[in-house]
Coordinates of C-alpha atoms and ligand atoms in Angstrom, one line a residue:
X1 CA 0.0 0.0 0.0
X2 CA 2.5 2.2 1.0
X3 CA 4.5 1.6 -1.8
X4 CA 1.4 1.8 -4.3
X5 CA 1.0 5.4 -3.0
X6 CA 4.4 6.5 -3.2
X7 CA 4.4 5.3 -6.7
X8 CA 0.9 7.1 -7.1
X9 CA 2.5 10.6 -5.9
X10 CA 5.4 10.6 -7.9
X11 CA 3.3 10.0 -11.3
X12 CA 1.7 12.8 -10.1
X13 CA 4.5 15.1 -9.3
X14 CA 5.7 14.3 -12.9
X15 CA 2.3 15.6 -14.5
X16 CA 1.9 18.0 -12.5
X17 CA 4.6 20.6 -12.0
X18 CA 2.7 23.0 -9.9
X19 CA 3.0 23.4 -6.5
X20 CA 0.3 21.4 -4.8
X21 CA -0.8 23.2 -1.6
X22 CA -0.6 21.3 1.8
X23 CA -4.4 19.9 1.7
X24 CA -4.3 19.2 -1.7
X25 CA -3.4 16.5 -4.2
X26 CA -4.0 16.2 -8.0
X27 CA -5.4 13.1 -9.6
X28 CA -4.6 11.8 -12.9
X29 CA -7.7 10.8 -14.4
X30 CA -5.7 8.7 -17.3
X31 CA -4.8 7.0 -14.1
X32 CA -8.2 5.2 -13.7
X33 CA -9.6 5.1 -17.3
X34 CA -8.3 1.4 -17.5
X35 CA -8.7 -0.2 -14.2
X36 CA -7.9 -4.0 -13.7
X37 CA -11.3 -5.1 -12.8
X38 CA -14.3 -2.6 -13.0
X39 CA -16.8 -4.3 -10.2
X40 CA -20.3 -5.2 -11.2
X41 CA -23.3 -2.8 -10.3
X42 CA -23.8 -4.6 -7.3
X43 CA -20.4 -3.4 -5.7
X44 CA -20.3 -0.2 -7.6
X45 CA -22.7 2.0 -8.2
X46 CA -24.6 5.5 -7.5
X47 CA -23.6 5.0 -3.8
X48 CA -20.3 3.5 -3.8
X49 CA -17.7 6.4 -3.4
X50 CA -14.8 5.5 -5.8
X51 CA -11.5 6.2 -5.5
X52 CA -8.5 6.1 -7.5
X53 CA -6.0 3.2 -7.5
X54 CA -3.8 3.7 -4.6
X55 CA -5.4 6.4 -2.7
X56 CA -7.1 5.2 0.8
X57 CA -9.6 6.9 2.2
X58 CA -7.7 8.4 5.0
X59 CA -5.5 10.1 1.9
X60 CA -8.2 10.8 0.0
X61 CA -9.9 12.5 3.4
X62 CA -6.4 14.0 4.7
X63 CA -6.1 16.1 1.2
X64 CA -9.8 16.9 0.7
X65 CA -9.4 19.3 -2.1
X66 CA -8.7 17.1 -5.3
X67 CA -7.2 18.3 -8.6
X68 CA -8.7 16.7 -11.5
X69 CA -7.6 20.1 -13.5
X70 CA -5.3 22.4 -13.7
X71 CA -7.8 25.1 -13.7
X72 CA -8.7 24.4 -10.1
X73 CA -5.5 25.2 -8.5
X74 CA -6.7 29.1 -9.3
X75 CA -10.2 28.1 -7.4
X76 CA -8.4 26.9 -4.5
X77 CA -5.7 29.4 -4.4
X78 CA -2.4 28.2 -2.9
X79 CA -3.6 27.6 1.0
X80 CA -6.9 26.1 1.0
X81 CA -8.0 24.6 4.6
X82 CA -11.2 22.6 5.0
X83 CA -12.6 22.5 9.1
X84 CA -15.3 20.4 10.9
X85 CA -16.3 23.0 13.1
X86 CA -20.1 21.0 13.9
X87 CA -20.5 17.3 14.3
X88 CA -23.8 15.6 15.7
X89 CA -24.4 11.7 16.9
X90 CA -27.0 11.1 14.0
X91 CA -29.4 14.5 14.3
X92 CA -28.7 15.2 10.8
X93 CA -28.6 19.2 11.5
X94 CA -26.9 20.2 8.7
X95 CA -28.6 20.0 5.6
X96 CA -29.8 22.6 3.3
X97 CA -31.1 26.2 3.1
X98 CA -27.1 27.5 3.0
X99 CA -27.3 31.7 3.4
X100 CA -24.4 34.2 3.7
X101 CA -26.5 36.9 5.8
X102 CA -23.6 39.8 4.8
X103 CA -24.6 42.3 7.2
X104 CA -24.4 40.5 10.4
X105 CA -21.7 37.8 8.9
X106 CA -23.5 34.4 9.9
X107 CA -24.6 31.8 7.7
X108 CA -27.9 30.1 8.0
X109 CA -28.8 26.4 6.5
X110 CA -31.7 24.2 8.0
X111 CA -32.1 20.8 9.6
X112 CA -33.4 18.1 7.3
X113 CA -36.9 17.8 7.4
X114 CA -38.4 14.4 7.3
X115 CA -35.2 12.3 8.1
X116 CA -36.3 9.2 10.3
X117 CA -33.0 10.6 12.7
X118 CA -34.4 14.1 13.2
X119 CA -37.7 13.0 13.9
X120 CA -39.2 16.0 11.7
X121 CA -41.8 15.4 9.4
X122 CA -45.1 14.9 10.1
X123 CA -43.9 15.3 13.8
X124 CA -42.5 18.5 14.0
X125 CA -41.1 20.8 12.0
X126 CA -37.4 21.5 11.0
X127 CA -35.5 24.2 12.6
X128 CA -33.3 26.9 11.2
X129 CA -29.7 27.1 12.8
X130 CA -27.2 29.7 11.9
X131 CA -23.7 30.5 12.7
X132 CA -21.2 33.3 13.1
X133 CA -18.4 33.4 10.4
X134 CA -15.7 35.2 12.7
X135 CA -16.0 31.7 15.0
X136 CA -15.8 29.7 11.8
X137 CA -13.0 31.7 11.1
X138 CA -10.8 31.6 14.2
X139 CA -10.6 27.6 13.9
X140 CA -10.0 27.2 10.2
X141 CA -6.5 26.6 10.9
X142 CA -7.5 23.1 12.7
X143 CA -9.0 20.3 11.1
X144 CA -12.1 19.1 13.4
X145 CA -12.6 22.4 15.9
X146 CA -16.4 20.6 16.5
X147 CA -17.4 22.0 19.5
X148 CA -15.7 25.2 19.2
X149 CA -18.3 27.3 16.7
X150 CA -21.4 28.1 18.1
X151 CA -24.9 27.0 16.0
X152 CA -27.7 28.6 17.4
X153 CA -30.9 27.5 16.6
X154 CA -33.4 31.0 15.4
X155 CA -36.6 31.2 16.0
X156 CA -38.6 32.6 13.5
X157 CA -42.0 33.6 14.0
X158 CA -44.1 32.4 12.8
X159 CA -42.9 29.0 12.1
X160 CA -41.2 28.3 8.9
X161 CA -42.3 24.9 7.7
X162 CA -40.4 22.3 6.7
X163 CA -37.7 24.5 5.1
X164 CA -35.5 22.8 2.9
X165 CA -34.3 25.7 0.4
X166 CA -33.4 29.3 1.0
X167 CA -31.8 33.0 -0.5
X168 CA -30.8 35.9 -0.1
X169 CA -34.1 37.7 -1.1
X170 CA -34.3 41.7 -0.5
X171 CA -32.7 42.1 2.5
X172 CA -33.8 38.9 3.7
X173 CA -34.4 35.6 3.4
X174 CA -37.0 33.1 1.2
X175 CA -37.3 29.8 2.6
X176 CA -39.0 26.8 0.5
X177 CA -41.1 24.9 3.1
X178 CA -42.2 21.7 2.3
X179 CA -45.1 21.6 3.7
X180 CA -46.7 19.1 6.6
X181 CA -49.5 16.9 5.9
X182 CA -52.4 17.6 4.2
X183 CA -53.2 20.1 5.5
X184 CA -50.3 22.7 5.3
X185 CA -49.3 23.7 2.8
X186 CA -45.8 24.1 1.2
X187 CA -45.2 27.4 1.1
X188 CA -42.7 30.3 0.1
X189 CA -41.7 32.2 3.4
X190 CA -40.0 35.4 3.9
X191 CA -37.9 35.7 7.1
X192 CA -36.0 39.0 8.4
X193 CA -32.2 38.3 8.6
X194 CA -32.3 39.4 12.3
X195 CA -34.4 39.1 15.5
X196 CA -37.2 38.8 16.2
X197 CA -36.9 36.1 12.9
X198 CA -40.4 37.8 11.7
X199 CA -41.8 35.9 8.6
X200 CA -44.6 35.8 6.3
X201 CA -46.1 33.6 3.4
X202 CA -45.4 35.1 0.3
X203 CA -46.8 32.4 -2.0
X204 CA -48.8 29.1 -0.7
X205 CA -50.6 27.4 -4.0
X206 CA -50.7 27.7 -7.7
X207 CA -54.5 28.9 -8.2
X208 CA -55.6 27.2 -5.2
X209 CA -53.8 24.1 -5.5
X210 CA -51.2 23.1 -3.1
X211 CA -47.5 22.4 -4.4
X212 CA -45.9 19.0 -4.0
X213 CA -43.1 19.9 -2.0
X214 CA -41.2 23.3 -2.2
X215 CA -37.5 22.2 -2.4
X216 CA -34.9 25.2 -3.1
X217 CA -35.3 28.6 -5.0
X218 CA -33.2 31.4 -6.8
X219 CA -33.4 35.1 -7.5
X220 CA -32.7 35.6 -10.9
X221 CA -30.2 38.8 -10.9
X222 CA -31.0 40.1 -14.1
X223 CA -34.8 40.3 -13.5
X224 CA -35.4 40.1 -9.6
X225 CA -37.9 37.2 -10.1
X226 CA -37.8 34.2 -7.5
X227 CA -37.7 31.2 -9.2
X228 CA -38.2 27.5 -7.2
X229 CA -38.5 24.1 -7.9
X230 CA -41.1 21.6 -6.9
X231 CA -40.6 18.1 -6.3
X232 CA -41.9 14.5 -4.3
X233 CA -39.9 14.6 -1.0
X234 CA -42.5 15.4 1.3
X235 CA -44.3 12.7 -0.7
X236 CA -41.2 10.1 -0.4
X237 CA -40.4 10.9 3.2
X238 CA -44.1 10.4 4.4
X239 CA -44.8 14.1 5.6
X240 CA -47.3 15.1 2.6
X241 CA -49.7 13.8 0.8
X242 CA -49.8 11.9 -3.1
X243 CA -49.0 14.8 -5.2
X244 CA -51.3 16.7 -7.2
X245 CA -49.2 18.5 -10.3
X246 CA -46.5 17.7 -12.2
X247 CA -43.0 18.2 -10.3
X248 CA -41.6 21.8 -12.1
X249 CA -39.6 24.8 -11.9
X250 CA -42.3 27.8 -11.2
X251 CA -41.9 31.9 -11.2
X252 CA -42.8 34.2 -9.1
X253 CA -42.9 37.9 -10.3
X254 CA -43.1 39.8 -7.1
X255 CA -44.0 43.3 -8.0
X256 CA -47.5 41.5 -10.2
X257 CA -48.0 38.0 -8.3
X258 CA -47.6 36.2 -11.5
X259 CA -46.6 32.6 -11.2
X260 CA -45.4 30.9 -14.4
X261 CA -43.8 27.5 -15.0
X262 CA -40.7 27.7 -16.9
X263 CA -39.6 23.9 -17.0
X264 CA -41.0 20.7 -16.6
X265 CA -39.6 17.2 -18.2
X266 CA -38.0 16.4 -14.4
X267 CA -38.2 13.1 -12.5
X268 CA -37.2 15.0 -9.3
X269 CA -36.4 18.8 -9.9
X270 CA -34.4 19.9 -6.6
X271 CA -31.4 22.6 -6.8
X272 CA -31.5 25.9 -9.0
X273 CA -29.5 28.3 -9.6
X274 CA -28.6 30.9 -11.9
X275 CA -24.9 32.0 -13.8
X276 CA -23.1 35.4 -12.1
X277 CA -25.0 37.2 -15.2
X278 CA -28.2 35.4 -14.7
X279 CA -27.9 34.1 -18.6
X280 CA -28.6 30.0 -17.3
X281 CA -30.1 28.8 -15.1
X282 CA -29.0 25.4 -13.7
X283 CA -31.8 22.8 -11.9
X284 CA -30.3 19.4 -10.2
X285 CA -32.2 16.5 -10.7
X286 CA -32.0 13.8 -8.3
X287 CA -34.7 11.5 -9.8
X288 CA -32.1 8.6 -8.9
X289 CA -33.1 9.0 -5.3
X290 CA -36.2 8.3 -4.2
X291 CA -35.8 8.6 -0.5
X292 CA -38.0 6.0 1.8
X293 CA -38.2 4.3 -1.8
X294 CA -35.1 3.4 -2.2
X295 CA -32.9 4.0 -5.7
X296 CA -33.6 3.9 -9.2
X297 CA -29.9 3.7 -10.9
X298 CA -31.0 4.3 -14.5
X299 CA -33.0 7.5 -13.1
X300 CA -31.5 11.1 -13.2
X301 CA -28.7 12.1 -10.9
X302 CA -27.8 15.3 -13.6
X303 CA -27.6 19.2 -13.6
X304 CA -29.3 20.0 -16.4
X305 CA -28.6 24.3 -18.1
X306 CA -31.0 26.5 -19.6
X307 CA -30.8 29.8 -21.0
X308 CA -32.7 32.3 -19.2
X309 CA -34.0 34.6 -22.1
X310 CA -34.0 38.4 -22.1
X311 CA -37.7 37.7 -20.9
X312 CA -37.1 35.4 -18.3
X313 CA -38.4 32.6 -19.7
X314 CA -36.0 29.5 -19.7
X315 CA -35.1 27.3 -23.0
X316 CA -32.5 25.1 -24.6
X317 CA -32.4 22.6 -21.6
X318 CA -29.2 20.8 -22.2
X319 CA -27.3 18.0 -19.8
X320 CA -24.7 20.2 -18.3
X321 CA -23.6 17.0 -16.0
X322 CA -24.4 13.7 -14.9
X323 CA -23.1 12.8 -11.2
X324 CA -20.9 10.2 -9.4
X325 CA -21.4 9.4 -6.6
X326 CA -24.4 10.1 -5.1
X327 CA -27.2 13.0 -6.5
X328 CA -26.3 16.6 -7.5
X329 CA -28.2 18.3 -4.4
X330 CA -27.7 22.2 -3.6
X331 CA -25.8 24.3 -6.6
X332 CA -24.3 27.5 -7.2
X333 CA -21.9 29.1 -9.2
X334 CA -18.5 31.3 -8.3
X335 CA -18.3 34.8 -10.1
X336 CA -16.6 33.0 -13.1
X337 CA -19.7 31.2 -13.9
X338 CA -17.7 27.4 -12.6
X339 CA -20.2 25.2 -10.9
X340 CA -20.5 23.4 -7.6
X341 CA -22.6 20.8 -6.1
X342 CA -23.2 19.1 -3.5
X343 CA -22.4 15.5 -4.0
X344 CA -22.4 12.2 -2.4
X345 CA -18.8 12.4 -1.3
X346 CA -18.5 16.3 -1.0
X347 CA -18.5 18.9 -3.0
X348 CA -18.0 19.0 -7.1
X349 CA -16.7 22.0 -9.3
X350 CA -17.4 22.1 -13.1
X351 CA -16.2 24.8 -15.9
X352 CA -19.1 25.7 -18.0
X353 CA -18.8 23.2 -20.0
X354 CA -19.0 20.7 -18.0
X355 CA -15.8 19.2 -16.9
X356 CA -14.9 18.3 -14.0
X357 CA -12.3 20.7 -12.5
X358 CA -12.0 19.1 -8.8
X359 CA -13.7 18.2 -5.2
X360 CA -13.9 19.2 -1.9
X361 CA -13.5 15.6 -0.5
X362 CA -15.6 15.2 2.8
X363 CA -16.0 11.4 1.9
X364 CA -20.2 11.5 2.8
X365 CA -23.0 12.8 1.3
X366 CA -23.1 17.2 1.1
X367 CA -26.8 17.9 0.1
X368 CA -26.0 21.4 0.1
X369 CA -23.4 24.6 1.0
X370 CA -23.0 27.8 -0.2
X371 CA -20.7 30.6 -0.5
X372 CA -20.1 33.2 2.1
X373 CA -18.4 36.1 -0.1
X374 CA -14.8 35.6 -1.7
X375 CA -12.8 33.1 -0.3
X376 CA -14.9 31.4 2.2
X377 CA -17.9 28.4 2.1
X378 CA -19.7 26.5 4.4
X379 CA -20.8 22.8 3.6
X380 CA -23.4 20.9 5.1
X381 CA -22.8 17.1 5.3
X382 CA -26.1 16.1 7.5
X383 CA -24.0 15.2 10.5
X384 CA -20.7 17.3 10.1
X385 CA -20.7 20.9 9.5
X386 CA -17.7 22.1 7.2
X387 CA -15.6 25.4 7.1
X388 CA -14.0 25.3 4.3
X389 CA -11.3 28.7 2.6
X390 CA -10.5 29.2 -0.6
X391 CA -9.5 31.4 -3.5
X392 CA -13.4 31.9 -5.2
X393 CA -15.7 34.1 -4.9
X394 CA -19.6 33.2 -4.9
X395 CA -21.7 34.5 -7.7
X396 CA -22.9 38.2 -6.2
X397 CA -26.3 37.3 -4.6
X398 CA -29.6 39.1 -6.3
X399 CA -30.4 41.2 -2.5
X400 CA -26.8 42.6 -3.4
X401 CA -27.6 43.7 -6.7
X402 CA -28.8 47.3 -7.5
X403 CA -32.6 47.0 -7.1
X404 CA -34.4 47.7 -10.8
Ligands
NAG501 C1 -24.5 -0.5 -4.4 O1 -23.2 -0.7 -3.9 C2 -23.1 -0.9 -2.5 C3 -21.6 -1.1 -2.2 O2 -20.9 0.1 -2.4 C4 -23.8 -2.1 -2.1 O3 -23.8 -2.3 -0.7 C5 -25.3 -2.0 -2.6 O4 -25.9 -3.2 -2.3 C6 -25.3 -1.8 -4.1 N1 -26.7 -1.6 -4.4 C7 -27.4 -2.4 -5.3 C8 -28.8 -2.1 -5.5 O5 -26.8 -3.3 -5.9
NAG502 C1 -44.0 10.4 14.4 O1 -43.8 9.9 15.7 C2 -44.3 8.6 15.9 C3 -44.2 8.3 17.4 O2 -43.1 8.9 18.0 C4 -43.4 7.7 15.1 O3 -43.8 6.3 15.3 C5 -43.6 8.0 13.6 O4 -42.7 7.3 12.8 C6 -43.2 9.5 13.4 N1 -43.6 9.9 12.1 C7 -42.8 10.5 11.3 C8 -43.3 10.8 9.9 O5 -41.7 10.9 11.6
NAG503 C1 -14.8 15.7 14.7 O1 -14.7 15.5 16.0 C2 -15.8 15.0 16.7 C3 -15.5 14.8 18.2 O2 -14.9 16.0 18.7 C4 -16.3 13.7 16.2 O3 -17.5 13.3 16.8 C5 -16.5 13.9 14.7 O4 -16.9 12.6 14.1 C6 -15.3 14.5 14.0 N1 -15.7 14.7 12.6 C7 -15.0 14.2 11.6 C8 -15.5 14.5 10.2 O5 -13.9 13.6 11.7
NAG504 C1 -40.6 42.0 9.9 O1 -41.1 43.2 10.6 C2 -40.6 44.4 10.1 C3 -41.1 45.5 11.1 O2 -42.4 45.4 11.2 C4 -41.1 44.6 8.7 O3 -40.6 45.8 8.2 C5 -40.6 43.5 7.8 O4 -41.2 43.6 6.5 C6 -41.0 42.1 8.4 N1 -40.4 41.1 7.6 C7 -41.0 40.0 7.3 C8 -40.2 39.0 6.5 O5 -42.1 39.7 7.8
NAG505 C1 -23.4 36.6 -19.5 O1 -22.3 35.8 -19.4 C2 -22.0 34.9 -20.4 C3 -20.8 34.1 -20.1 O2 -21.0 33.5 -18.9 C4 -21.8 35.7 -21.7 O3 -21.6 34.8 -22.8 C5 -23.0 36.6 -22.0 O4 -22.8 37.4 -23.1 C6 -23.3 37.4 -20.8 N1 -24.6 38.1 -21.0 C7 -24.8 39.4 -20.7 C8 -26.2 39.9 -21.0 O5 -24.0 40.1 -20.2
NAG506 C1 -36.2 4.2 -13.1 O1 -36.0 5.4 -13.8 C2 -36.2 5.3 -15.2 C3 -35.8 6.6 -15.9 O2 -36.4 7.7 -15.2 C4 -37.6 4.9 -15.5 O3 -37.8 4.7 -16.9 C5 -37.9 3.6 -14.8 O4 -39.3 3.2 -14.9 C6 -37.6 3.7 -13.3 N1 -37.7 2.4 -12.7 C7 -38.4 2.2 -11.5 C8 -38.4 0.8 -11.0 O5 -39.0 3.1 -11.0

């Protein structure tokens, strides 16, 4: 083994003549394009994490930010640091809903709702947790400071429901709730950023229908609206009814009320966002994963890119990416339009076109993260919460945007 990896890291010092920074290490893909043996579906598949020949886990997990391309040394800048600075028995805390808040400089994200471990659901609702970047930021020098950053659960009033998705929306924040039962419905909440955590319903039913499930949204920057995607989990997890439309992507104009669909064709629509520009807009589908239901391998686990038109409706759907391992969860893009998502082993960077530039190796699934300005992001991997520093900058939020 040992000798395997020093054999591994001189190939790669030959390819790669850059200086790899301390937590990181490049892979050769070329390395793995002709493996011995490729295992059968029943050993390998959606939710086996792979790794190259000759790298263990514990090397894949001590140098989490992995090169597959030149390109990402610039996205991880010479010193990039990766930190657990939350870590729960089985409560999987940290899930989704990941929100710089710039003003007071905490991040917000959401338990997940409907998890057998949290015992949300039909129970109880999820609750909404946030965190204080200057604490994140005193630790990131260690590698597990868990204990040591304080997440503080915020009351909002009333209730958000079920939240699962979230933005930075005026000032403040929209939440997608999922909705609980039958008889409440999923719903688009607003939330002030700061106490006392006041909300209110902005949207609850497409002409008096209830959605499926509300699962994430995105403010488009070039035309303010909030875009959000429907989909089965409440369904899938037992917390909402059969569902009763199609699963889509739906528009909001705020300043009219409008609501217009502007994609359908999904097995299980989930992440959105949009490019720095707003000029595409990119939807995960996760249609591989069918929660209480188990998998479907053949089924979708692919980001799929639209152009957003000058009107703001949405067209040329192409495959931007199909996943591995896991489900593309939570997206968003960094100010030079690359792409990341939350993966089953961490989270995955694209260029535009697609390819795969590197990882942010937590070795477990990371259903969502987000940016928090230039240089820093915080991932949520259910049970571990990560710190993570780096050379990117997130896309410029729409609330940041001159208001039109
Ligand atoms: C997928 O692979 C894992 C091992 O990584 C195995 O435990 C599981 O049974 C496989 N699933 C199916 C449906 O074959
Ligand atoms: C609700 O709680 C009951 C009793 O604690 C439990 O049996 C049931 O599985 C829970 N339902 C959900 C959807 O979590
Ligand atoms: C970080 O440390 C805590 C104990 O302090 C542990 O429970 C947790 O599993 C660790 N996280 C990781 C990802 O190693
Ligand atoms: C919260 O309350 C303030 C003060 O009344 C109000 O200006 C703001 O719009 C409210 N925000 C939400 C999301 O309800
Ligand atoms: C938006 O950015 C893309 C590149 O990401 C560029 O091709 C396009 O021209 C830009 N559109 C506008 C309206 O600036
Ligand atoms: C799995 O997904 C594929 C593609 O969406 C679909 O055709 C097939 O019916 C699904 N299989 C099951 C068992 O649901």
């Amino acid at each position: 083994m040992l000798v395997l990896s020093l054999l591994f890291s001189t190939l790669l010092s030959e390819v790669c003549p850059q200086t790899v920074p301390e937590q990181a290490q490049f892979v050769d893909q070329r390395g793995f394009n002709a493996l011995k043996t490729v295992p059968p579906p029943s050993v390998s598949n959606l939710t086996s994490i792979f790794l190259p020949p000759g790298l263990s886990e514990d090397d894949a997990l001590a140098k989490p930010f992995h090169v597959y391309d030149e390109a990402f040394y610039d996205i991880i800048g010479t010193n990039p640091t990766l930190t657990v600075i939350g870590s729960t028995g089985g409560d999987p805390l940290f899930h989704e809903a990941v929100v710089w808040y710039p003003p007071t400089d905490e991040v917000f994200f959401v338990q997940n709702a409907g998890a057998a471990a949290a015992g949300t659901g039909l129970n109880k609702s999820n609750v909404i947790l946030k965190i204080s970047l200057d604490q994140a930021a005193a630790v990131s020098s260690q590698r597990n400071a868990s204990g040591q950053v304080e997440v503080i659960a915020v009351n909002a009033t009333p209730t958000v429901i079920n939240s699962n998705g979230a933005t930075n929306y005026r000032g403040e924040i929209i939440f997608t709730g999922e909705g609980q039962g039958p008889d409440i419905a999923p719903s688009l909440f607003v939330m002030n950023s700061v106490e006392p955590y006041n909300t209110t319903v902005l949207l609850n039913n497409y002409f008096g229908r209830q959605f499926n499930s509300l699962n994430d949204v995105a403010i488009n920057p070039r035309n303010g609206d909030v875009y959000f995607t429907d989909t089965l989990y409440g369904y899938l997890q037992d917390f909402r009814p059969s569902p009763a439309l199609p699963n889509m992507v739906y528009r909001l104009n705020p300043s009219t009320g409008a609501v217009t669909v502007v994609a359908d064709g999904f097995e299980l629509p989930n992440g959105i966002t949009f490019s720095p520009n707003g000029s595409y807009a990119y939807v995960t589908d996760t249609g591989a994963q069918y929660a209480l239901y188990g998998y479907n391998f053949t089924a979708p686990a692919s980001i799929y890119r639209y152009v957003v038109e000058p009107d703001g409706t949405w067209s040329n759907r192409k495959i931007f990416s199909y996943v591995s391992p896991g489900i593309p969860d939570g997206i968003h893009c960094d100010t030079n339009g690359n792409v990341y998502s939350g993966v089953g082993d961490g989270v995955h960077v694209w260029n535009p076109s697609g390819t795969l530039l590197g990882k942010i190796f937590v070795g477990m699934t990371s259903a969502n993260f987000n940016f928090a300005g230039k240089g820093r992001m915080v991932i949520c991997a259910e049970t571990q919460l990560y710190y993570v520093t780096l050379a990117a900058e997130g896309a410029v939020v729409a609330s940041e945007m001159p208001s039109s």
